[in-house]
Amino acid sequence: MSAKAYLSISNEVKSALAAGKPVVALESTIITHGMPYPQNLEMAKNVEAVVRQHGAVPATIAIMDGRFAVGVSGDDLERLALEGGKAAKASRRDVAALLVQGGMAGTTVATTMQIAALAGISIFATGGIGGVHRGAEDTFDISADLEELSRTPVAVICAGAKSILDIGKTLEVLETNGVPVLGYGTDDFPAFWTRVSGHKVDHRFDDVADLAKVVALQIELGMGGVLIANPIPEADALDAASIEARIAEAIRGAETEGVSRKALTPFLLNRIFELTEGKSLKSNIALVENNAKVAAQIAVALAARAQPKPAIRRA
């Protein structure tokens, strides 16, 4: 049986894809594991609204009832938000088991990329990618997102890698896997809650049309995905020194409680939310909405490139 046999694409998304209209994929672990209800539902609806405001069709992706759900909305979106952390967190290794079990799962960056590519969607907006965790030289904790970017033809627009990670090592792994890291309006790779990480992007672009050209060519060449780093708006960024201190405290808490593997990132994000008195959540929502806007603009430019050029009529 083909993997496409497990696809359930909403009528709106299916029609948009058939007509060559711009579509933006959206992940769902940010809904299930990124923030509490009802903020997660409000955030999901607002992000979809931002995508629409900028000319594209949103396609929230999740695993629901033993299917790859593309274009989750309405009652299903609320059901996903209400399930929250009780839902599974689906990375590549979990997919087959979750489909057989018929449960509900939020999809990580890696799994959302897989499902988006299967559905024919090339542009995907998220918050921040996973990467190499601090202390990975001992734990070997490296996100599957990085390898997925090397092989799946989807452009991921993000606010860099989550600040809880070892960003230098994350970029090294991306380089090893041949993943182009592009900066939109920046030479510096952003660090999720802050606009700079102290590391550089591979190439800077200031025009979404140019980014769309790179994405189109990368896909045509069969060279895998593209990572597009879009810094959090300056007004919503957190102080770098302050957030680093909170991250260090959260990591110490995880070590004390023995939290590791797929439970680590949700634990750290929730602990940082507590330590920053909710400021990290506000910034998280702002950067996701900003990424959705840029992703929609790139999707519109990419769709325009694919439209047939009108024939020149000669007198």
PDB file of C-alpha atoms in Angstrom:
ATOM      1  CA  MET A   1       0.000   0.000   0.000  1.00  0.00           C
ATOM      2  CA  SER A   2       1.279   3.475  -0.881  1.00  0.00           C
ATOM      3  CA  ALA A   3       1.901   6.001   1.894  1.00  0.00           C
ATOM      4  CA  LYS A   4      -0.539   8.290   0.094  1.00  0.00           C
ATOM      5  CA  ALA A   5      -3.300   5.831   0.973  1.00  0.00           C
ATOM      6  CA  TYR A   6      -3.065   7.181   4.534  1.00  0.00           C
ATOM      7  CA  LEU A   7      -3.519  10.813   3.490  1.00  0.00           C
ATOM      8  CA  SER A   8      -6.656  12.718   4.438  1.00  0.00           C
ATOM      9  CA  ILE A   9      -6.485  16.160   2.842  1.00  0.00           C
ATOM     10  CA  SER A  10      -9.194  18.713   3.560  1.00  0.00           C
ATOM     11  CA  ASN A  11     -11.306  19.844   0.627  1.00  0.00           C
ATOM     12  CA  GLU A  12      -9.926  23.386   0.879  1.00  0.00           C
ATOM     13  CA  VAL A  13      -6.302  22.282   0.777  1.00  0.00           C
ATOM     14  CA  LYS A  14      -6.979  19.702  -1.935  1.00  0.00           C
ATOM     15  CA  SER A  15      -8.650  22.319  -4.141  1.00  0.00           C
ATOM     16  CA  ALA A  16      -5.833  24.816  -3.561  1.00  0.00           C
ATOM     17  CA  LEU A  17      -3.163  22.281  -4.507  1.00  0.00           C
ATOM     18  CA  ALA A  18      -5.072  21.204  -7.621  1.00  0.00           C
ATOM     19  CA  ALA A  19      -5.367  24.838  -8.721  1.00  0.00           C
ATOM     20  CA  GLY A  20      -1.685  25.612  -8.060  1.00  0.00           C
ATOM     21  CA  LYS A  21      -2.547  28.069  -5.289  1.00  0.00           C
ATOM     22  CA  PRO A  22      -0.052  28.802  -2.479  1.00  0.00           C
ATOM     23  CA  VAL A  23      -0.310  26.486   0.528  1.00  0.00           C
ATOM     24  CA  VAL A  24       1.625  26.643   3.807  1.00  0.00           C
ATOM     25  CA  ALA A  25       2.032  23.574   6.019  1.00  0.00           C
ATOM     26  CA  LEU A  26       1.856  24.085   9.795  1.00  0.00           C
ATOM     27  CA  GLU A  27       3.033  21.608  12.428  1.00  0.00           C
ATOM     28  CA  SER A  28       0.986  20.443  15.377  1.00  0.00           C
ATOM     29  CA  THR A  29       3.381  19.616  18.233  1.00  0.00           C
ATOM     30  CA  ILE A  30       3.289  23.318  19.038  1.00  0.00           C
ATOM     31  CA  ILE A  31      -0.451  22.766  19.620  1.00  0.00           C
ATOM     32  CA  THR A  32      -0.195  19.498  21.538  1.00  0.00           C
ATOM     33  CA  HIS A  33       3.081  20.001  23.410  1.00  0.00           C
ATOM     34  CA  GLY A  34       4.108  23.630  22.952  1.00  0.00           C
ATOM     35  CA  MET A  35       1.592  25.499  25.081  1.00  0.00           C
ATOM     36  CA  PRO A  36      -1.482  24.888  27.258  1.00  0.00           C
ATOM     37  CA  TYR A  37      -5.147  25.011  26.296  1.00  0.00           C
ATOM     38  CA  PRO A  38      -6.807  27.370  25.382  1.00  0.00           C
ATOM     39  CA  GLN A  39      -3.756  29.421  24.329  1.00  0.00           C
ATOM     40  CA  ASN A  40      -2.753  26.645  21.934  1.00  0.00           C
ATOM     41  CA  LEU A  41      -6.089  26.743  20.118  1.00  0.00           C
ATOM     42  CA  GLU A  42      -6.097  30.534  19.926  1.00  0.00           C
ATOM     43  CA  MET A  43      -2.519  30.481  18.617  1.00  0.00           C
ATOM     44  CA  ALA A  44      -3.351  27.860  15.974  1.00  0.00           C
ATOM     45  CA  LYS A  45      -6.323  29.868  14.695  1.00  0.00           C
ATOM     46  CA  ASN A  46      -4.343  33.117  14.684  1.00  0.00           C
ATOM     47  CA  VAL A  47      -1.461  31.538  12.747  1.00  0.00           C
ATOM     48  CA  GLU A  48      -3.883  30.185  10.154  1.00  0.00           C
ATOM     49  CA  ALA A  49      -5.443  33.660   9.898  1.00  0.00           C
ATOM     50  CA  VAL A  50      -2.005  35.204   9.281  1.00  0.00           C
ATOM     51  CA  VAL A  51      -1.364  32.733   6.453  1.00  0.00           C
ATOM     52  CA  ARG A  52      -4.703  33.661   4.863  1.00  0.00           C
ATOM     53  CA  GLN A  53      -4.093  37.399   5.277  1.00  0.00           C
ATOM     54  CA  HIS A  54      -0.949  37.051   3.199  1.00  0.00           C
ATOM     55  CA  GLY A  55      -2.546  35.170   0.338  1.00  0.00           C
ATOM     56  CA  ALA A  56      -1.991  31.480   1.095  1.00  0.00           C
ATOM     57  CA  VAL A  57      -4.053  28.543   2.349  1.00  0.00           C
ATOM     58  CA  PRO A  58      -3.021  27.099   5.758  1.00  0.00           C
ATOM     59  CA  ALA A  59      -2.632  23.339   6.114  1.00  0.00           C
ATOM     60  CA  THR A  60      -2.218  22.292   9.745  1.00  0.00           C
ATOM     61  CA  ILE A  61      -0.859  18.733   9.816  1.00  0.00           C
ATOM     62  CA  ALA A  62      -1.344  16.040  12.465  1.00  0.00           C
ATOM     63  CA  ILE A  63      -1.887  12.305  12.805  1.00  0.00           C
ATOM     64  CA  MET A  64      -5.517  11.667  13.685  1.00  0.00           C
ATOM     65  CA  ASP A  65      -7.540   8.454  13.757  1.00  0.00           C
ATOM     66  CA  GLY A  66      -4.868   6.460  11.969  1.00  0.00           C
ATOM     67  CA  ARG A  67      -4.503   8.966   9.115  1.00  0.00           C
ATOM     68  CA  PHE A  68      -2.169  11.730   7.979  1.00  0.00           C
ATOM     69  CA  ALA A  69      -4.502  14.701   8.440  1.00  0.00           C
ATOM     70  CA  VAL A  70      -3.613  17.666   6.217  1.00  0.00           C
ATOM     71  CA  GLY A  71      -5.687  20.788   6.769  1.00  0.00           C
ATOM     72  CA  VAL A  72      -6.932  20.108  10.310  1.00  0.00           C
ATOM     73  CA  SER A  73      -9.598  22.665  11.209  1.00  0.00           C
ATOM     74  CA  GLY A  74     -12.876  23.233  13.030  1.00  0.00           C
ATOM     75  CA  ASP A  75     -13.869  20.559  15.548  1.00  0.00           C
ATOM     76  CA  ASP A  76     -10.783  18.463  14.758  1.00  0.00           C
ATOM     77  CA  LEU A  77      -8.485  21.384  15.546  1.00  0.00           C
ATOM     78  CA  GLU A  78     -10.245  21.937  18.862  1.00  0.00           C
ATOM     79  CA  ARG A  79     -10.063  18.203  19.618  1.00  0.00           C
ATOM     80  CA  LEU A  80      -6.307  18.290  18.972  1.00  0.00           C
ATOM     81  CA  ALA A  81      -5.860  21.336  21.217  1.00  0.00           C
ATOM     82  CA  LEU A  82      -7.936  19.824  24.022  1.00  0.00           C
ATOM     83  CA  GLU A  83      -5.953  16.562  23.862  1.00  0.00           C
ATOM     84  CA  GLY A  84      -2.749  18.563  24.366  1.00  0.00           C
ATOM     85  CA  GLY A  85       0.103  16.691  26.005  1.00  0.00           C
ATOM     86  CA  LYS A  86      -2.013  13.519  26.253  1.00  0.00           C
ATOM     87  CA  ALA A  87      -1.546  13.153  22.497  1.00  0.00           C
ATOM     88  CA  ALA A  88       1.565  11.399  21.225  1.00  0.00           C
ATOM     89  CA  LYS A  89       4.524  13.369  19.903  1.00  0.00           C
ATOM     90  CA  ALA A  90       5.209  11.894  16.482  1.00  0.00           C
ATOM     91  CA  SER A  91       8.662  11.885  14.962  1.00  0.00           C
ATOM     92  CA  ARG A  92       9.775   9.674  12.060  1.00  0.00           C
ATOM     93  CA  ARG A  93      10.277   6.563  14.187  1.00  0.00           C
ATOM     94  CA  ASP A  94       6.728   6.734  15.609  1.00  0.00           C
ATOM     95  CA  VAL A  95       4.733   7.092  12.403  1.00  0.00           C
ATOM     96  CA  ALA A  96       3.982   3.461  11.500  1.00  0.00           C
ATOM     97  CA  ALA A  97       3.105   2.482  15.072  1.00  0.00           C
ATOM     98  CA  LEU A  98       0.793   5.477  15.523  1.00  0.00           C
ATOM     99  CA  LEU A  99      -1.023   4.779  12.258  1.00  0.00           C
ATOM    100  CA  VAL A 100      -1.650   1.188  13.369  1.00  0.00           C
ATOM    101  CA  GLN A 101      -2.761   2.272  16.856  1.00  0.00           C
ATOM    102  CA  GLY A 102      -5.164   4.804  15.358  1.00  0.00           C
ATOM    103  CA  GLY A 103      -4.446   7.447  17.962  1.00  0.00           C
ATOM    104  CA  MET A 104      -3.856  11.180  17.870  1.00  0.00           C
ATOM    105  CA  ALA A 105      -0.443  12.798  17.597  1.00  0.00           C
ATOM    106  CA  GLY A 106       1.125  16.172  17.104  1.00  0.00           C
ATOM    107  CA  THR A 107       3.706  16.030  14.319  1.00  0.00           C
ATOM    108  CA  THR A 108       7.243  17.297  14.829  1.00  0.00           C
ATOM    109  CA  VAL A 109       9.136  19.281  12.202  1.00  0.00           C
ATOM    110  CA  ALA A 110      10.528  16.046  10.712  1.00  0.00           C
ATOM    111  CA  THR A 111       7.163  14.308  10.450  1.00  0.00           C
ATOM    112  CA  THR A 112       5.352  17.418   9.247  1.00  0.00           C
ATOM    113  CA  MET A 113       7.938  17.712   6.453  1.00  0.00           C
ATOM    114  CA  GLN A 114       7.329  14.095   5.451  1.00  0.00           C
ATOM    115  CA  ILE A 115       3.561  14.484   5.340  1.00  0.00           C
ATOM    116  CA  ALA A 116       3.718  17.880   3.609  1.00  0.00           C
ATOM    117  CA  ALA A 117       5.940  16.440   0.865  1.00  0.00           C
ATOM    118  CA  LEU A 118       3.587  13.482   0.490  1.00  0.00           C
ATOM    119  CA  ALA A 119       0.686  15.907   0.007  1.00  0.00           C
ATOM    120  CA  GLY A 120       2.630  18.073  -2.459  1.00  0.00           C
ATOM    121  CA  ILE A 121       3.254  21.071  -0.158  1.00  0.00           C
ATOM    122  CA  SER A 122       6.679  22.725  -0.430  1.00  0.00           C
ATOM    123  CA  ILE A 123       6.491  25.506   2.184  1.00  0.00           C
ATOM    124  CA  PHE A 124       6.243  24.906   5.924  1.00  0.00           C
ATOM    125  CA  ALA A 125       6.199  27.412   8.792  1.00  0.00           C
ATOM    126  CA  THR A 126       7.171  26.464  12.328  1.00  0.00           C
ATOM    127  CA  GLY A 127       8.561  28.125  15.457  1.00  0.00           C
ATOM    128  CA  GLY A 128      12.074  26.757  15.774  1.00  0.00           C
ATOM    129  CA  ILE A 129      13.629  23.536  14.539  1.00  0.00           C
ATOM    130  CA  GLY A 130      14.984  20.806  16.780  1.00  0.00           C
ATOM    131  CA  GLY A 131      18.693  20.155  16.761  1.00  0.00           C
ATOM    132  CA  VAL A 132      21.667  19.027  18.795  1.00  0.00           C
ATOM    133  CA  HIS A 133      20.917  19.160  22.516  1.00  0.00           C
ATOM    134  CA  ARG A 134      23.468  20.553  24.925  1.00  0.00           C
ATOM    135  CA  GLY A 135      25.568  17.678  26.227  1.00  0.00           C
ATOM    136  CA  ALA A 136      24.894  15.574  23.123  1.00  0.00           C
ATOM    137  CA  GLU A 137      28.508  14.360  23.240  1.00  0.00           C
ATOM    138  CA  ASP A 138      27.330  12.244  26.181  1.00  0.00           C
ATOM    139  CA  THR A 139      23.618  11.714  25.444  1.00  0.00           C
ATOM    140  CA  PHE A 140      23.703  11.589  21.605  1.00  0.00           C
ATOM    141  CA  ASP A 141      20.417  13.551  21.719  1.00  0.00           C
ATOM    142  CA  ILE A 142      20.100  14.923  18.188  1.00  0.00           C
ATOM    143  CA  SER A 143      16.742  15.759  16.627  1.00  0.00           C
ATOM    144  CA  ALA A 144      15.554  13.847  13.558  1.00  0.00           C
ATOM    145  CA  ASP A 145      14.643  17.271  12.094  1.00  0.00           C
ATOM    146  CA  LEU A 146      18.213  17.768  10.892  1.00  0.00           C
ATOM    147  CA  GLU A 147      18.453  14.622   8.792  1.00  0.00           C
ATOM    148  CA  GLU A 148      14.917  15.126   7.474  1.00  0.00           C
ATOM    149  CA  LEU A 149      15.938  18.533   6.156  1.00  0.00           C
ATOM    150  CA  SER A 150      18.694  16.869   4.146  1.00  0.00           C
ATOM    151  CA  ARG A 151      16.359  14.558   2.235  1.00  0.00           C
ATOM    152  CA  THR A 152      12.800  15.923   2.129  1.00  0.00           C
ATOM    153  CA  PRO A 153      12.067  18.639  -0.497  1.00  0.00           C
ATOM    154  CA  VAL A 154      10.341  21.146   1.782  1.00  0.00           C
ATOM    155  CA  ALA A 155      11.428  24.665   2.762  1.00  0.00           C
ATOM    156  CA  VAL A 156      11.143  25.243   6.515  1.00  0.00           C
ATOM    157  CA  ILE A 157      10.704  28.835   7.692  1.00  0.00           C
ATOM    158  CA  CYS A 158      11.650  29.185  11.354  1.00  0.00           C
ATOM    159  CA  ALA A 159      13.110  31.566  13.934  1.00  0.00           C
ATOM    160  CA  GLY A 160      16.296  29.498  13.940  1.00  0.00           C
ATOM    161  CA  ALA A 161      16.863  26.655  16.383  1.00  0.00           C
ATOM    162  CA  LYS A 162      15.399  26.619  19.868  1.00  0.00           C
ATOM    163  CA  SER A 163      17.687  28.427  22.315  1.00  0.00           C
ATOM    164  CA  ILE A 164      17.728  25.385  24.599  1.00  0.00           C
ATOM    165  CA  LEU A 165      19.939  23.623  22.019  1.00  0.00           C
ATOM    166  CA  ASP A 166      23.628  23.742  21.149  1.00  0.00           C
ATOM    167  CA  ILE A 167      23.219  25.977  18.123  1.00  0.00           C
ATOM    168  CA  GLY A 168      26.824  25.761  16.956  1.00  0.00           C
ATOM    169  CA  LYS A 169      26.686  21.966  16.806  1.00  0.00           C
ATOM    170  CA  THR A 170      23.231  22.102  15.221  1.00  0.00           C
ATOM    171  CA  LEU A 171      24.593  24.209  12.373  1.00  0.00           C
ATOM    172  CA  GLU A 172      27.580  21.865  12.008  1.00  0.00           C
ATOM    173  CA  VAL A 173      25.236  18.888  11.564  1.00  0.00           C
ATOM    174  CA  LEU A 174      23.161  20.823   9.027  1.00  0.00           C
ATOM    175  CA  GLU A 175      26.344  21.632   7.108  1.00  0.00           C
ATOM    176  CA  THR A 176      27.460  17.992   7.206  1.00  0.00           C
ATOM    177  CA  ASN A 177      24.080  16.970   5.796  1.00  0.00           C
ATOM    178  CA  GLY A 178      24.252  19.551   3.016  1.00  0.00           C
ATOM    179  CA  VAL A 179      21.301  21.637   4.193  1.00  0.00           C
ATOM    180  CA  PRO A 180      21.421  25.268   3.006  1.00  0.00           C
ATOM    181  CA  VAL A 181      20.747  27.709   5.848  1.00  0.00           C
ATOM    182  CA  LEU A 182      19.385  30.972   4.461  1.00  0.00           C
ATOM    183  CA  GLY A 183      18.756  34.168   6.396  1.00  0.00           C
ATOM    184  CA  TYR A 184      15.766  36.348   5.553  1.00  0.00           C
ATOM    185  CA  GLY A 185      16.958  39.891   6.156  1.00  0.00           C
ATOM    186  CA  THR A 186      19.752  38.704   8.434  1.00  0.00           C
ATOM    187  CA  ASP A 187      23.374  37.576   8.314  1.00  0.00           C
ATOM    188  CA  ASP A 188      23.071  36.045  11.781  1.00  0.00           C
ATOM    189  CA  PHE A 189      21.349  32.790  12.594  1.00  0.00           C
ATOM    190  CA  PRO A 190      18.578  33.603  15.102  1.00  0.00           C
ATOM    191  CA  ALA A 191      18.113  31.733  18.369  1.00  0.00           C
ATOM    192  CA  PHE A 192      14.344  31.474  18.726  1.00  0.00           C
ATOM    193  CA  TRP A 193      13.591  33.989  21.515  1.00  0.00           C
ATOM    194  CA  THR A 194      16.539  36.184  20.479  1.00  0.00           C
ATOM    195  CA  ARG A 195      17.464  37.618  17.099  1.00  0.00           C
ATOM    196  CA  VAL A 196      21.093  36.464  16.995  1.00  0.00           C
ATOM    197  CA  SER A 197      22.980  33.384  18.168  1.00  0.00           C
ATOM    198  CA  GLY A 198      26.559  34.412  17.435  1.00  0.00           C
ATOM    199  CA  HIS A 199      26.600  32.174  14.348  1.00  0.00           C
ATOM    200  CA  LYS A 200      26.196  33.131  10.687  1.00  0.00           C
ATOM    201  CA  VAL A 201      23.785  31.856   8.043  1.00  0.00           C
ATOM    202  CA  ASP A 202      25.150  30.453   4.774  1.00  0.00           C
ATOM    203  CA  HIS A 203      23.482  33.053   2.546  1.00  0.00           C
ATOM    204  CA  ARG A 204      21.385  36.158   3.152  1.00  0.00           C
ATOM    205  CA  PHE A 205      18.345  37.169   1.075  1.00  0.00           C
ATOM    206  CA  ASP A 206      16.229  40.284   1.514  1.00  0.00           C
ATOM    207  CA  ASP A 207      13.492  39.465  -1.016  1.00  0.00           C
ATOM    208  CA  VAL A 208      10.932  36.649  -0.720  1.00  0.00           C
ATOM    209  CA  ALA A 209      10.953  36.284  -4.513  1.00  0.00           C
ATOM    210  CA  ASP A 210      14.644  35.369  -4.385  1.00  0.00           C
ATOM    211  CA  LEU A 211      13.983  32.882  -1.582  1.00  0.00           C
ATOM    212  CA  ALA A 212      11.243  31.317  -3.731  1.00  0.00           C
ATOM    213  CA  LYS A 213      13.750  30.978  -6.587  1.00  0.00           C
ATOM    214  CA  VAL A 214      16.203  29.155  -4.323  1.00  0.00           C
ATOM    215  CA  VAL A 215      13.476  26.820  -3.029  1.00  0.00           C
ATOM    216  CA  ALA A 216      12.270  26.039  -6.557  1.00  0.00           C
ATOM    217  CA  LEU A 217      15.783  25.311  -7.801  1.00  0.00           C
ATOM    218  CA  GLN A 218      16.690  23.220  -4.737  1.00  0.00           C
ATOM    219  CA  ILE A 219      13.636  21.043  -5.384  1.00  0.00           C
ATOM    220  CA  GLU A 220      14.319  20.829  -9.128  1.00  0.00           C
ATOM    221  CA  LEU A 221      17.861  19.674  -8.397  1.00  0.00           C
ATOM    222  CA  GLY A 222      16.604  16.992  -5.996  1.00  0.00           C
ATOM    223  CA  MET A 223      18.844  18.283  -3.221  1.00  0.00           C
ATOM    224  CA  GLY A 224      16.471  18.020  -0.243  1.00  0.00           C
ATOM    225  CA  GLY A 225      15.098  20.754   1.950  1.00  0.00           C
ATOM    226  CA  VAL A 226      15.966  24.364   2.697  1.00  0.00           C
ATOM    227  CA  LEU A 227      16.119  26.041   6.097  1.00  0.00           C
ATOM    228  CA  ILE A 228      15.055  29.696   6.063  1.00  0.00           C
ATOM    229  CA  ALA A 229      15.895  31.584   9.258  1.00  0.00           C
ATOM    230  CA  ASN A 230      13.572  34.487  10.040  1.00  0.00           C
ATOM    231  CA  PRO A 231      14.414  36.387  13.261  1.00  0.00           C
ATOM    232  CA  ILE A 232      11.755  37.100  15.858  1.00  0.00           C
ATOM    233  CA  PRO A 233      10.467  40.701  15.561  1.00  0.00           C
ATOM    234  CA  GLU A 234      12.667  43.016  17.611  1.00  0.00           C
ATOM    235  CA  ALA A 235       9.781  44.207  19.785  1.00  0.00           C
ATOM    236  CA  ASP A 236       9.043  40.627  20.870  1.00  0.00           C
ATOM    237  CA  ALA A 237      12.614  39.399  21.431  1.00  0.00           C
ATOM    238  CA  LEU A 238      13.831  38.542  24.923  1.00  0.00           C
ATOM    239  CA  ASP A 239      17.086  39.684  26.497  1.00  0.00           C
ATOM    240  CA  ALA A 240      19.787  37.185  25.518  1.00  0.00           C
ATOM    241  CA  ALA A 241      21.590  37.064  28.880  1.00  0.00           C
ATOM    242  CA  SER A 242      18.354  36.745  30.836  1.00  0.00           C
ATOM    243  CA  ILE A 243      16.914  33.930  28.715  1.00  0.00           C
ATOM    244  CA  GLU A 244      20.247  32.072  28.788  1.00  0.00           C
ATOM    245  CA  ALA A 245      20.175  32.112  32.589  1.00  0.00           C
ATOM    246  CA  ARG A 246      16.625  30.735  32.579  1.00  0.00           C
ATOM    247  CA  ILE A 247      17.608  28.017  30.072  1.00  0.00           C
ATOM    248  CA  ALA A 248      20.537  26.939  32.249  1.00  0.00           C
ATOM    249  CA  GLU A 249      18.224  26.733  35.264  1.00  0.00           C
ATOM    250  CA  ALA A 250      15.660  24.691  33.295  1.00  0.00           C
ATOM    251  CA  ILE A 251      18.359  22.277  32.090  1.00  0.00           C
ATOM    252  CA  ARG A 252      19.550  21.757  35.670  1.00  0.00           C
ATOM    253  CA  GLY A 253      15.960  20.978  36.625  1.00  0.00           C
ATOM    254  CA  ALA A 254      15.662  18.403  33.839  1.00  0.00           C
ATOM    255  CA  GLU A 255      18.876  16.717  34.954  1.00  0.00           C
ATOM    256  CA  THR A 256      17.693  16.618  38.562  1.00  0.00           C
ATOM    257  CA  GLU A 257      14.358  15.062  37.551  1.00  0.00           C
ATOM    258  CA  GLY A 258      15.908  12.671  35.034  1.00  0.00           C
ATOM    259  CA  VAL A 259      13.970  14.048  32.053  1.00  0.00           C
ATOM    260  CA  SER A 260      15.400  13.053  28.681  1.00  0.00           C
ATOM    261  CA  ARG A 261      14.674  12.029  25.081  1.00  0.00           C
ATOM    262  CA  LYS A 262      11.366  13.221  23.562  1.00  0.00           C
ATOM    263  CA  ALA A 263      10.118  14.506  26.936  1.00  0.00           C
ATOM    264  CA  LEU A 264      13.048  16.907  27.282  1.00  0.00           C
ATOM    265  CA  THR A 265      12.029  19.719  24.919  1.00  0.00           C
ATOM    266  CA  PRO A 266       8.424  20.045  26.248  1.00  0.00           C
ATOM    267  CA  PHE A 267       9.779  19.980  29.813  1.00  0.00           C
ATOM    268  CA  LEU A 268      12.326  22.725  29.124  1.00  0.00           C
ATOM    269  CA  LEU A 269       9.856  24.945  27.272  1.00  0.00           C
ATOM    270  CA  ASN A 270       7.303  24.641  30.072  1.00  0.00           C
ATOM    271  CA  ARG A 271       9.928  25.319  32.766  1.00  0.00           C
ATOM    272  CA  ILE A 272      11.198  28.388  30.903  1.00  0.00           C
ATOM    273  CA  PHE A 273       7.595  29.596  30.601  1.00  0.00           C
ATOM    274  CA  GLU A 274       7.362  29.406  34.396  1.00  0.00           C
ATOM    275  CA  LEU A 275      10.746  31.027  34.991  1.00  0.00           C
ATOM    276  CA  THR A 276      10.010  33.938  32.636  1.00  0.00           C
ATOM    277  CA  GLU A 277       6.500  34.414  34.082  1.00  0.00           C
ATOM    278  CA  GLY A 278       4.928  33.751  30.706  1.00  0.00           C
ATOM    279  CA  LYS A 279       7.120  36.079  28.648  1.00  0.00           C
ATOM    280  CA  SER A 280       8.614  33.174  26.680  1.00  0.00           C
ATOM    281  CA  LEU A 281       5.145  32.055  25.569  1.00  0.00           C
ATOM    282  CA  LYS A 282       4.255  35.544  24.341  1.00  0.00           C
ATOM    283  CA  SER A 283       7.484  35.668  22.326  1.00  0.00           C
ATOM    284  CA  ASN A 284       6.890  32.143  21.031  1.00  0.00           C
ATOM    285  CA  ILE A 285       3.482  33.096  19.657  1.00  0.00           C
ATOM    286  CA  ALA A 286       4.865  36.275  18.065  1.00  0.00           C
ATOM    287  CA  LEU A 287       7.676  34.459  16.264  1.00  0.00           C
ATOM    288  CA  VAL A 288       5.362  31.721  14.970  1.00  0.00           C
ATOM    289  CA  GLU A 289       2.989  34.314  13.525  1.00  0.00           C
ATOM    290  CA  ASN A 290       5.932  36.150  11.960  1.00  0.00           C
ATOM    291  CA  ASN A 291       7.182  32.921  10.380  1.00  0.00           C
ATOM    292  CA  ALA A 292       3.686  32.167   9.060  1.00  0.00           C
ATOM    293  CA  LYS A 293       3.601  35.581   7.377  1.00  0.00           C
ATOM    294  CA  VAL A 294       6.953  35.102   5.652  1.00  0.00           C
ATOM    295  CA  ALA A 295       6.099  31.516   4.689  1.00  0.00           C
ATOM    296  CA  ALA A 296       2.858  32.697   3.067  1.00  0.00           C
ATOM    297  CA  GLN A 297       4.734  35.375   1.129  1.00  0.00           C
ATOM    298  CA  ILE A 298       7.270  32.813  -0.118  1.00  0.00           C
ATOM    299  CA  ALA A 299       4.465  30.387  -1.027  1.00  0.00           C
ATOM    300  CA  VAL A 300       2.734  33.109  -3.039  1.00  0.00           C
ATOM    301  CA  ALA A 301       5.971  33.898  -4.887  1.00  0.00           C
ATOM    302  CA  LEU A 302       6.614  30.190  -5.494  1.00  0.00           C
ATOM    303  CA  ALA A 303       3.095  29.646  -6.852  1.00  0.00           C
ATOM    304  CA  ALA A 304       3.480  32.661  -9.163  1.00  0.00           C
ATOM    305  CA  ARG A 305       6.661  31.127 -10.605  1.00  0.00           C
ATOM    306  CA  ALA A 306       4.799  27.923 -11.420  1.00  0.00           C
ATOM    307  CA  GLN A 307       1.983  29.656 -13.297  1.00  0.00           C
ATOM    308  CA  PRO A 308       2.230  29.353 -17.111  1.00  0.00           C
ATOM    309  CA  LYS A 309       3.364  32.555 -18.777  1.00  0.00           C
ATOM    310  CA  PRO A 310       0.804  34.109 -21.176  1.00  0.00           C
ATOM    311  CA  ALA A 311       1.625  33.601 -24.822  1.00  0.00           C
ATOM    312  CA  ILE A 312       2.902  36.648 -26.686  1.00  0.00           C
ATOM    313  CA  ARG A 313       0.487  37.583 -29.450  1.00  0.00           C
ATOM    314  CA  ARG A 314       2.110  38.742 -32.600  1.00  0.00           C
ATOM    315  CA  ALA A 315       0.493  41.236 -34.911  1.00  0.00           C
TER     316      ALA A 315
END
